[in-house]
PDB file of C-alpha atoms in Angstrom:
ATOM      1  CA  MET A   1      40.913  84.313   4.968  1.00 42.00           C
ATOM      2  CA  GLU A   2      39.784  84.148   1.231  1.00 44.00           C
ATOM      3  CA  LYS A   3      36.756  81.944   1.009  1.00 44.00           C
ATOM      4  CA  GLU A   4      37.222  78.934  -1.115  1.00 45.00           C
ATOM      5  CA  GLU A   5      34.759  79.050  -4.329  1.00 48.00           C
ATOM      6  CA  LYS A   6      32.673  76.039  -4.910  1.00 56.00           C
ATOM      7  CA  LYS A   7      32.985  74.762  -8.355  1.00 69.00           C
ATOM      8  CA  GLN A   8      29.303  75.380 -10.094  1.00 80.00           C
ATOM      9  CA  TYR A   9      27.969  72.457 -11.728  1.00 77.00           C
ATOM     10  CA  VAL A  10      28.192  72.516 -15.538  1.00 82.00           C
ATOM     11  CA  TRP A  11      26.177  69.884 -16.927  1.00 78.00           C
ATOM     12  CA  TRP A  12      27.885  70.446 -20.635  1.00 82.00           C
ATOM     13  CA  LYS A  13      31.059  69.435 -18.713  1.00 84.00           C
ATOM     14  CA  ASP A  14      30.034  66.560 -17.103  1.00 90.00           C
ATOM     15  CA  PRO A  15      32.126  63.261 -18.204  1.00 92.00           C
ATOM     16  CA  THR A  16      29.530  61.175 -17.015  1.00 94.00           C
ATOM     17  CA  LEU A  17      27.068  62.583 -19.109  1.00 94.00           C
ATOM     18  CA  TRP A  18      29.060  62.496 -22.646  1.00 95.00           C
ATOM     19  CA  LEU A  19      29.844  58.927 -21.592  1.00 96.00           C
ATOM     20  CA  SER A  20      26.556  58.419 -21.379  1.00 96.00           C
ATOM     21  CA  VAL A  21      25.723  59.700 -24.748  1.00 97.00           C
ATOM     22  CA  VAL A  22      29.020  57.664 -26.418  1.00 98.00           C
ATOM     23  CA  PHE A  23      27.508  54.646 -24.274  1.00 98.00           C
ATOM     24  CA  ILE A  24      24.032  55.109 -26.600  1.00 98.00           C
ATOM     25  CA  ALA A  25      25.687  56.044 -29.502  1.00 98.00           C
ATOM     26  CA  LEU A  26      27.803  52.795 -29.492  1.00 98.00           C
ATOM     27  CA  ILE A  27      24.719  50.457 -29.233  1.00 98.00           C
ATOM     28  CA  ALA A  28      22.956  52.567 -31.670  1.00 98.00           C
ATOM     29  CA  ILE A  29      25.768  51.793 -34.510  1.00 98.00           C
ATOM     30  CA  ASP A  30      26.165  48.384 -33.866  1.00 97.00           C
ATOM     31  CA  GLN A  31      22.255  47.778 -33.945  1.00 97.00           C
ATOM     32  CA  VAL A  32      21.703  50.022 -37.198  1.00 98.00           C
ATOM     33  CA  ILE A  33      24.608  48.091 -38.992  1.00 97.00           C
ATOM     34  CA  LYS A  34      23.290  44.208 -37.834  1.00 97.00           C
ATOM     35  CA  ILE A  35      19.771  45.499 -39.024  1.00 96.00           C
ATOM     36  CA  TRP A  36      21.597  46.552 -42.602  1.00 97.00           C
ATOM     37  CA  ALA A  37      23.494  43.663 -42.752  1.00 96.00           C
ATOM     38  CA  ASP A  38      20.717  41.185 -42.142  1.00 94.00           C
ATOM     39  CA  ASN A  39      18.582  42.924 -44.678  1.00 94.00           C
ATOM     40  CA  TYR A  40      20.937  43.559 -47.348  1.00 96.00           C
ATOM     41  CA  PHE A  41      22.703  39.766 -47.264  1.00 94.00           C
ATOM     42  CA  ARG A  42      19.418  38.135 -47.874  1.00 89.00           C
ATOM     43  CA  ASP A  43      19.721  38.944 -51.450  1.00 90.00           C
ATOM     44  CA  HIS A  44      23.136  40.184 -52.314  1.00 92.00           C
ATOM     45  CA  ASP A  45      26.280  38.433 -52.232  1.00 94.00           C
ATOM     46  CA  ASP A  46      29.295  39.204 -49.925  1.00 95.00           C
ATOM     47  CA  ILE A  47      30.990  42.353 -50.468  1.00 95.00           C
ATOM     48  CA  VAL A  48      35.065  42.117 -50.465  1.00 95.00           C
ATOM     49  CA  LEU A  49      36.535  45.253 -49.211  1.00 94.00           C
ATOM     50  CA  ILE A  50      40.434  43.981 -49.245  1.00 93.00           C
ATOM     51  CA  PRO A  51      40.591  40.608 -50.977  1.00 92.00           C
ATOM     52  CA  GLY A  52      41.956  37.781 -47.997  1.00 88.00           C
ATOM     53  CA  VAL A  53      41.869  40.182 -45.661  1.00 92.00           C
ATOM     54  CA  ILE A  54      38.271  42.182 -45.069  1.00 94.00           C
ATOM     55  CA  GLU A  55      34.971  40.816 -46.506  1.00 95.00           C
ATOM     56  CA  LEU A  56      31.453  41.763 -45.325  1.00 96.00           C
ATOM     57  CA  CYS A  57      29.305  38.924 -45.157  1.00 95.00           C
ATOM     58  CA  MET A  58      26.305  37.603 -42.804  1.00 94.00           C
ATOM     59  CA  GLU A  59      26.543  34.757 -40.330  1.00 93.00           C
ATOM     60  CA  TYR A  60      24.523  33.920 -37.103  1.00 93.00           C
ATOM     61  CA  ASN A  61      26.133  32.819 -34.100  1.00 90.00           C
ATOM     62  CA  ARG A  62      24.058  31.259 -31.459  1.00 84.00           C
ATOM     63  CA  GLY A  63      26.993  30.583 -29.250  1.00 79.00           C
ATOM     64  CA  ILE A  64      29.855  32.981 -28.124  1.00 76.00           C
ATOM     65  CA  ALA A  65      33.186  34.246 -29.561  1.00 69.00           C
ATOM     66  CA  PHE A  66      34.119  32.610 -32.662  1.00 61.00           C
ATOM     67  CA  SER A  67      31.234  30.412 -32.441  1.00 62.00           C
ATOM     68  CA  SER A  68      31.949  28.408 -29.808  1.00 66.00           C
ATOM     69  CA  PHE A  69      29.569  26.970 -27.475  1.00 69.00           C
ATOM     70  CA  SER A  70      27.263  26.924 -30.180  1.00 70.00           C
ATOM     71  CA  GLY A  71      26.311  23.136 -29.374  1.00 71.00           C
ATOM     72  CA  ALA A  72      26.036  23.693 -25.918  1.00 78.00           C
ATOM     73  CA  SER A  73      22.864  22.633 -24.027  1.00 80.00           C
ATOM     74  CA  MET A  74      20.195  24.919 -23.138  1.00 84.00           C
ATOM     75  CA  GLY A  75      21.335  25.202 -19.610  1.00 87.00           C
ATOM     76  CA  TRP A  76      25.004  26.371 -20.411  1.00 86.00           C
ATOM     77  CA  LYS A  77      23.556  29.146 -23.007  1.00 88.00           C
ATOM     78  CA  LEU A  78      21.287  29.991 -20.160  1.00 92.00           C
ATOM     79  CA  VAL A  79      24.307  30.352 -17.919  1.00 91.00           C
ATOM     80  CA  ILE A  80      26.138  32.500 -20.477  1.00 90.00           C
ATOM     81  CA  VAL A  81      23.324  34.921 -21.169  1.00 93.00           C
ATOM     82  CA  ILE A  82      22.439  35.366 -17.245  1.00 95.00           C
ATOM     83  CA  GLY A  83      26.435  35.480 -16.410  1.00 95.00           C
ATOM     84  CA  THR A  84      27.037  38.310 -19.375  1.00 94.00           C
ATOM     85  CA  ALA A  85      23.953  40.118 -18.056  1.00 96.00           C
ATOM     86  CA  LEU A  86      25.505  40.327 -14.446  1.00 97.00           C
ATOM     87  CA  LEU A  87      29.220  41.050 -15.990  1.00 97.00           C
ATOM     88  CA  MET A  88      27.771  43.987 -17.797  1.00 97.00           C
ATOM     89  CA  GLY A  89      25.542  45.243 -14.676  1.00 97.00           C
ATOM     90  CA  GLY A  90      28.768  44.937 -12.327  1.00 97.00           C
ATOM     91  CA  LEU A  91      30.830  47.158 -14.791  1.00 97.00           C
ATOM     92  CA  THR A  92      27.933  49.496 -14.711  1.00 97.00           C
ATOM     93  CA  PHE A  93      28.129  49.772 -10.967  1.00 97.00           C
ATOM     94  CA  LEU A  94      31.994  50.204 -11.064  1.00 97.00           C
ATOM     95  CA  PHE A  95      31.672  53.056 -13.647  1.00 97.00           C
ATOM     96  CA  PHE A  96      29.576  55.151 -11.510  1.00 96.00           C
ATOM     97  CA  LYS A  97      31.298  54.156  -8.859  1.00 95.00           C
ATOM     98  CA  LEU A  98      35.249  55.335 -10.272  1.00 95.00           C
ATOM     99  CA  ASP A  99      36.399  59.063  -9.722  1.00 92.00           C
ATOM    100  CA  ARG A 100      35.592  60.820 -12.627  1.00 91.00           C
ATOM    101  CA  ARG A 101      39.191  61.873 -13.027  1.00 91.00           C
ATOM    102  CA  ARG A 102      40.364  58.058 -14.239  1.00 94.00           C
ATOM    103  CA  ALA A 103      39.116  58.868 -17.791  1.00 94.00           C
ATOM    104  CA  LEU A 104      40.607  56.255 -19.621  1.00 95.00           C
ATOM    105  CA  LEU A 105      39.220  53.353 -17.315  1.00 96.00           C
ATOM    106  CA  ARG A 106      35.718  54.761 -17.212  1.00 97.00           C
ATOM    107  CA  ILE A 107      35.944  55.078 -21.325  1.00 97.00           C
ATOM    108  CA  ALA A 108      37.200  51.215 -21.470  1.00 98.00           C
ATOM    109  CA  ILE A 109      34.132  50.420 -19.314  1.00 98.00           C
ATOM    110  CA  VAL A 110      32.101  52.375 -21.460  1.00 98.00           C
ATOM    111  CA  PHE A 111      32.994  50.207 -24.776  1.00 98.00           C
ATOM    112  CA  ILE A 112      33.080  46.903 -22.938  1.00 98.00           C
ATOM    113  CA  VAL A 113      29.724  47.377 -21.610  1.00 98.00           C
ATOM    114  CA  ALA A 114      28.128  48.923 -24.788  1.00 98.00           C
ATOM    115  CA  GLY A 115      29.617  45.886 -26.913  1.00 97.00           C
ATOM    116  CA  GLY A 116      28.290  43.403 -24.169  1.00 96.00           C
ATOM    117  CA  VAL A 117      24.784  44.808 -24.322  1.00 97.00           C
ATOM    118  CA  GLY A 118      25.075  45.018 -28.236  1.00 96.00           C
ATOM    119  CA  ASN A 119      25.733  41.323 -28.230  1.00 95.00           C
ATOM    120  CA  LEU A 120      23.561  40.361 -25.449  1.00 95.00           C
ATOM    121  CA  ASN A 121      20.538  41.813 -26.908  1.00 95.00           C
ATOM    122  CA  ASP A 122      20.694  39.628 -30.101  1.00 95.00           C
ATOM    123  CA  ARG A 123      21.171  36.479 -27.509  1.00 93.00           C
ATOM    124  CA  ILE A 124      18.188  37.520 -25.886  1.00 94.00           C
ATOM    125  CA  LEU A 125      15.995  38.670 -29.129  1.00 92.00           C
ATOM    126  CA  TYR A 126      16.525  35.253 -30.835  1.00 92.00           C
ATOM    127  CA  ARG A 127      16.692  33.099 -27.519  1.00 90.00           C
ATOM    128  CA  VAL A 128      20.002  31.518 -28.814  1.00 89.00           C
ATOM    129  CA  TRP A 129      18.957  29.112 -25.734  1.00 87.00           C
ATOM    130  CA  ASP A 130      16.045  27.765 -27.078  1.00 87.00           C
ATOM    131  CA  PRO A 131      16.344  24.748 -29.588  1.00 85.00           C
ATOM    132  CA  ALA A 132      12.690  25.790 -30.734  1.00 82.00           C
ATOM    133  CA  MET A 133      14.388  29.021 -32.324  1.00 82.00           C
ATOM    134  CA  ILE A 134      16.685  27.010 -34.722  1.00 79.00           C
ATOM    135  CA  THR A 135      14.278  26.942 -37.867  1.00 78.00           C
ATOM    136  CA  GLU A 136      15.284  27.157 -41.679  1.00 74.00           C
ATOM    137  CA  THR A 137      15.631  31.195 -41.270  1.00 77.00           C
ATOM    138  CA  PRO A 138      18.943  31.402 -39.726  1.00 82.00           C
ATOM    139  CA  ASN A 139      19.248  33.787 -36.181  1.00 86.00           C
ATOM    140  CA  GLY A 140      21.534  34.223 -33.595  1.00 89.00           C
ATOM    141  CA  VAL A 141      24.138  37.029 -32.699  1.00 93.00           C
ATOM    142  CA  ARG A 142      24.222  38.746 -36.069  1.00 95.00           C
ATOM    143  CA  ASP A 143      27.984  38.799 -37.705  1.00 95.00           C
ATOM    144  CA  MET A 144      28.833  40.412 -40.924  1.00 95.00           C
ATOM    145  CA  VAL A 145      32.512  41.358 -40.842  1.00 95.00           C
ATOM    146  CA  ARG A 146      35.137  38.456 -41.497  1.00 93.00           C
ATOM    147  CA  LEU A 147      38.664  39.249 -40.481  1.00 90.00           C
ATOM    148  CA  ASP A 148      41.808  37.410 -42.140  1.00 87.00           C
ATOM    149  CA  ILE A 149      44.504  39.533 -40.649  1.00 82.00           C
ATOM    150  CA  ILE A 150      47.741  37.308 -39.707  1.00 73.00           C
ATOM    151  CA  PHE A 151      45.157  34.556 -38.907  1.00 75.00           C
ATOM    152  CA  ASP A 152      41.342  34.068 -39.729  1.00 78.00           C
ATOM    153  CA  PHE A 153      39.376  35.815 -36.889  1.00 79.00           C
ATOM    154  CA  GLY A 154      36.431  34.332 -38.262  1.00 85.00           C
ATOM    155  CA  VAL A 155      33.117  36.685 -38.713  1.00 91.00           C
ATOM    156  CA  CYS A 156      32.635  39.062 -35.812  1.00 92.00           C
ATOM    157  CA  ASN A 157      30.286  42.104 -35.342  1.00 94.00           C
ATOM    158  CA  PHE A 158      30.961  46.337 -34.099  1.00 96.00           C
ATOM    159  CA  ALA A 159      30.278  45.031 -30.944  1.00 96.00           C
ATOM    160  CA  ASP A 160      32.857  42.733 -30.766  1.00 94.00           C
ATOM    161  CA  PHE A 161      35.349  45.346 -31.822  1.00 95.00           C
ATOM    162  CA  PHE A 162      33.980  47.822 -29.124  1.00 97.00           C
ATOM    163  CA  ILE A 163      34.902  45.099 -26.695  1.00 96.00           C
ATOM    164  CA  VAL A 164      38.380  44.525 -28.140  1.00 95.00           C
ATOM    165  CA  ALA A 165      38.925  48.306 -28.277  1.00 97.00           C
ATOM    166  CA  GLY A 166      37.528  48.637 -24.477  1.00 98.00           C
ATOM    167  CA  ALA A 167      39.907  45.779 -23.404  1.00 97.00           C
ATOM    168  CA  VAL A 168      43.241  47.331 -25.075  1.00 97.00           C
ATOM    169  CA  MET A 169      42.321  50.574 -23.221  1.00 97.00           C
ATOM    170  CA  LEU A 170      41.931  48.766 -20.117  1.00 97.00           C
ATOM    171  CA  VAL A 171      45.291  46.865 -20.711  1.00 97.00           C
ATOM    172  CA  LEU A 172      46.775  50.510 -21.469  1.00 96.00           C
ATOM    173  CA  SER A 173      44.905  52.327 -18.266  1.00 95.00           C
ATOM    174  CA  MET A 174      46.077  49.151 -15.740  1.00 94.00           C
ATOM    175  CA  LEU A 175      50.042  49.446 -17.348  1.00 94.00           C
ATOM    176  CA  PHE A 176      50.278  53.151 -17.832  1.00 93.00           C
ATOM    177  CA  PHE A 177      47.073  55.724 -17.743  1.00 91.00           C
ATOM    178  CA  ASP A 178      45.438  55.382 -14.396  1.00 91.00           C
ATOM    179  CA  ALA A 179      46.026  56.374 -10.740  1.00 87.00           C
ATOM    180  CA  ASP A 180      46.549  52.409  -9.965  1.00 88.00           C
ATOM    181  CA  ALA A 181      48.688  52.045 -13.232  1.00 88.00           C
ATOM    182  CA  VAL A 182      51.781  49.883 -12.413  1.00 88.00           C
ATOM    183  CA  PHE A 183      54.255  52.795 -14.774  1.00 88.00           C
ATOM    184  CA  PRO A 184      51.781  55.985 -14.344  1.00 86.00           C
ATOM    185  CA  MET A 185      53.045  58.001 -17.241  1.00 83.00           C
ATOM    186  CA  THR A 186      51.502  61.011 -16.968  1.00 84.00           C
ATOM    187  CA  LYS A 187      51.719  63.959 -14.240  1.00 86.00           C
ATOM    188  CA  LYS A 188      47.753  63.957 -13.666  1.00 85.00           C
ATOM    189  CA  TYR A 189      47.828  60.273 -13.050  1.00 84.00           C
ATOM    190  CA  LYS A 190      51.110  60.422 -10.621  1.00 85.00           C
ATOM    191  CA  ALA A 191      49.642  63.157  -8.708  1.00 87.00           C
ATOM    192  CA  LEU A 192      46.083  61.122  -8.425  1.00 85.00           C
ATOM    193  CA  ALA A 193      48.250  57.809  -7.165  1.00 82.00           C
ATOM    194  CA  GLU A 194      49.995  60.005  -4.480  1.00 86.00           C
ATOM    195  CA  GLU A 195      46.610  61.754  -3.421  1.00 86.00           C
ATOM    196  CA  TYR A 196      44.763  58.393  -3.393  1.00 86.00           C
ATOM    197  CA  ALA A 197      48.286  56.988  -1.238  1.00 84.00           C
ATOM    198  CA  GLU A 198      47.836  59.801   1.009  1.00 86.00           C
ATOM    199  CA  LYS A 199      44.051  59.283   1.697  1.00 85.00           C
ATOM    200  CA  GLU A 200      44.601  55.666   2.380  1.00 83.00           C
ATOM    201  CA  GLU A 201      47.760  56.489   4.839  1.00 86.00           C
ATOM    202  CA  ARG A 202      44.972  58.892   6.679  1.00 86.00           C
ATOM    203  CA  LYS A 203      42.386  56.011   6.801  1.00 87.00           C
ATOM    204  CA  LYS A 204      45.150  53.738   8.307  1.00 87.00           C
ATOM    205  CA  ALA A 205      46.256  56.547  10.733  1.00 86.00           C
ATOM    206  CA  GLU A 206      42.476  57.040  11.799  1.00 85.00           C
ATOM    207  CA  LYS A 207      41.902  53.593  12.507  1.00 86.00           C
ATOM    208  CA  ALA A 208      44.792  53.094  14.404  1.00 83.00           C
ATOM    209  CA  ALA A 209      43.925  56.100  16.661  1.00 83.00           C
ATOM    210  CA  LYS A 210      40.550  54.781  16.743  1.00 85.00           C
ATOM    211  CA  LYS A 211      41.545  51.181  17.984  1.00 84.00           C
ATOM    212  CA  THR A 212      43.995  53.331  20.461  1.00 83.00           C
ATOM    213  CA  GLN A 213      41.033  54.938  22.009  1.00 82.00           C
ATOM    214  CA  GLU A 214      39.117  51.918  22.399  1.00 78.00           C
ATOM    215  CA  ASN A 215      41.970  50.326  23.962  1.00 78.00           C
ATOM    216  CA  GLU A 216      42.619  53.404  26.585  1.00 76.00           C
ATOM    217  CA  ALA A 217      38.699  53.158  27.241  1.00 76.00           C
ATOM    218  CA  VAL A 218      38.551  49.383  28.205  1.00 73.00           C
ATOM    219  CA  ILE A 219      41.872  50.060  30.379  1.00 74.00           C
ATOM    220  CA  VAL A 220      40.192  52.882  32.305  1.00 67.00           C
ATOM    221  CA  ALA A 221      36.859  51.162  32.756  1.00 61.00           C
ATOM    222  CA  LYS A 222      38.512  47.858  34.179  1.00 59.00           C
ATOM    223  CA  PRO A 223      39.408  49.566  37.528  1.00 60.00           C
ATOM    224  CA  GLN A 224      35.923  51.588  38.017  1.00 58.00           C
ATOM    225  CA  THR A 225      34.376  47.952  37.577  1.00 56.00           C
ATOM    226  CA  GLN A 226      36.993  46.558  40.136  1.00 57.00           C
ATOM    227  CA  GLU A 227      35.934  48.956  42.343  1.00 58.00           C
ATOM    228  CA  THR A 228      32.371  48.405  41.988  1.00 61.00           C
ATOM    229  CA  THR A 229      32.501  44.714  42.452  1.00 59.00           C
ATOM    230  CA  GLN A 230      34.971  45.353  45.668  1.00 61.00           C
ATOM    231  CA  GLU A 231      32.157  47.907  47.004  1.00 62.00           C
ATOM    232  CA  LYS A 232      29.151  45.122  46.191  1.00 63.00           C
ATOM    233  CA  THR A 233      31.402  42.587  48.131  1.00 65.00           C
ATOM    234  CA  GLU A 234      31.822  44.690  51.305  1.00 65.00           C
ATOM    235  CA  GLU A 235      28.207  45.605  51.356  1.00 66.00           C
ATOM    236  CA  THR A 236      27.035  42.184  51.048  1.00 68.00           C
ATOM    237  CA  THR A 237      29.631  41.084  53.814  1.00 66.00           C
ATOM    238  CA  GLN A 238      28.321  43.896  56.185  1.00 66.00           C
ATOM    239  CA  GLU A 239      24.635  43.155  55.409  1.00 68.00           C
ATOM    240  CA  LYS A 240      25.454  39.350  56.434  1.00 67.00           C
ATOM    241  CA  THR A 241      27.699  40.664  59.725  1.00 66.00           C
ATOM    242  CA  ASP A 242      24.250  42.786  60.763  1.00 65.00           C
ATOM    243  CA  GLU A 243      21.992  39.852  60.249  1.00 64.00           C
ATOM    244  CA  GLU A 244      24.389  37.550  62.258  1.00 63.00           C
ATOM    245  CA  ASN A 245      24.386  40.260  65.059  1.00 64.00           C
ATOM    246  CA  ASN A 246      20.343  40.892  65.049  1.00 64.00           C
ATOM    247  CA  GLY A 247      20.273  36.865  65.272  1.00 56.00           C
TER     248      GLY A 247
END
C-alpha cells in the first residue's frame, strides 16, 4: 500500500494569511482617505468628478447610515457602538471557523468586517455618543463621497463601499458560490456540498448507532438488576427464617 503523503504547510499559500493582509489593507485605505479628506476640505471646495453623479466633499456623521440616529440619545448611540463591536467580533469568529474552501463567503466577511471596523474606529475616536464632543469643529464618522446614481445615496465613505461590496458577495455566495448555496454553480461547490452532506449522514448514523448501543446496554442491565434484587430478597427471607428458628 502506498502511503498518503501529507501536504506540507506553505505559509505563502495560506488563504487566511492573505485575507488578513487584505483586511489590514482595506482598513488602512479607509483611514488614509478619511485623514486626507478631513484635512483637504477644511481649506478647499468640493470636487465634482461627474456632475450630478459623483462629488467629493466632507461631512461628519454622528449617527449611522444616511445620518440616521444622529439625534439619538447617548444610550442608543452606545448600544449602536457596542452592538457593532459585538457583530464584528462574531463575524471574525465565524471567519476563522469556516472551511477555507468557502472562499467567496470568507472574502465577503473580510470586506464587511473591515468596513465595520473602519467606521467603528471613527465612532469611538470622536465619541459620537457624548454630547460634549459636539463642538464648533465638526466631528464624527468622516464621509467624503456624495453619490447620486438613480437616486441620492447621500454622502458615504470607503468603509461603506467595503460593507456594500461584502454584502453583495455574501448574497452571491448564499445563492450560487458556496457549499450551502441555494443554486451551487461550480463543480467545486457542488462537490463540497456533497462532502458536507455525506459528513452529516455519517454523523446521523453514528448518533443512531450510539443510541442503539445505549438502549441495548439498558436492556441487558435490567435482567441483571432484577436477578440481584431477587437474590437479596431471598437472602433476607432466609435470614428471617433462621432467626425465627433460633428464637
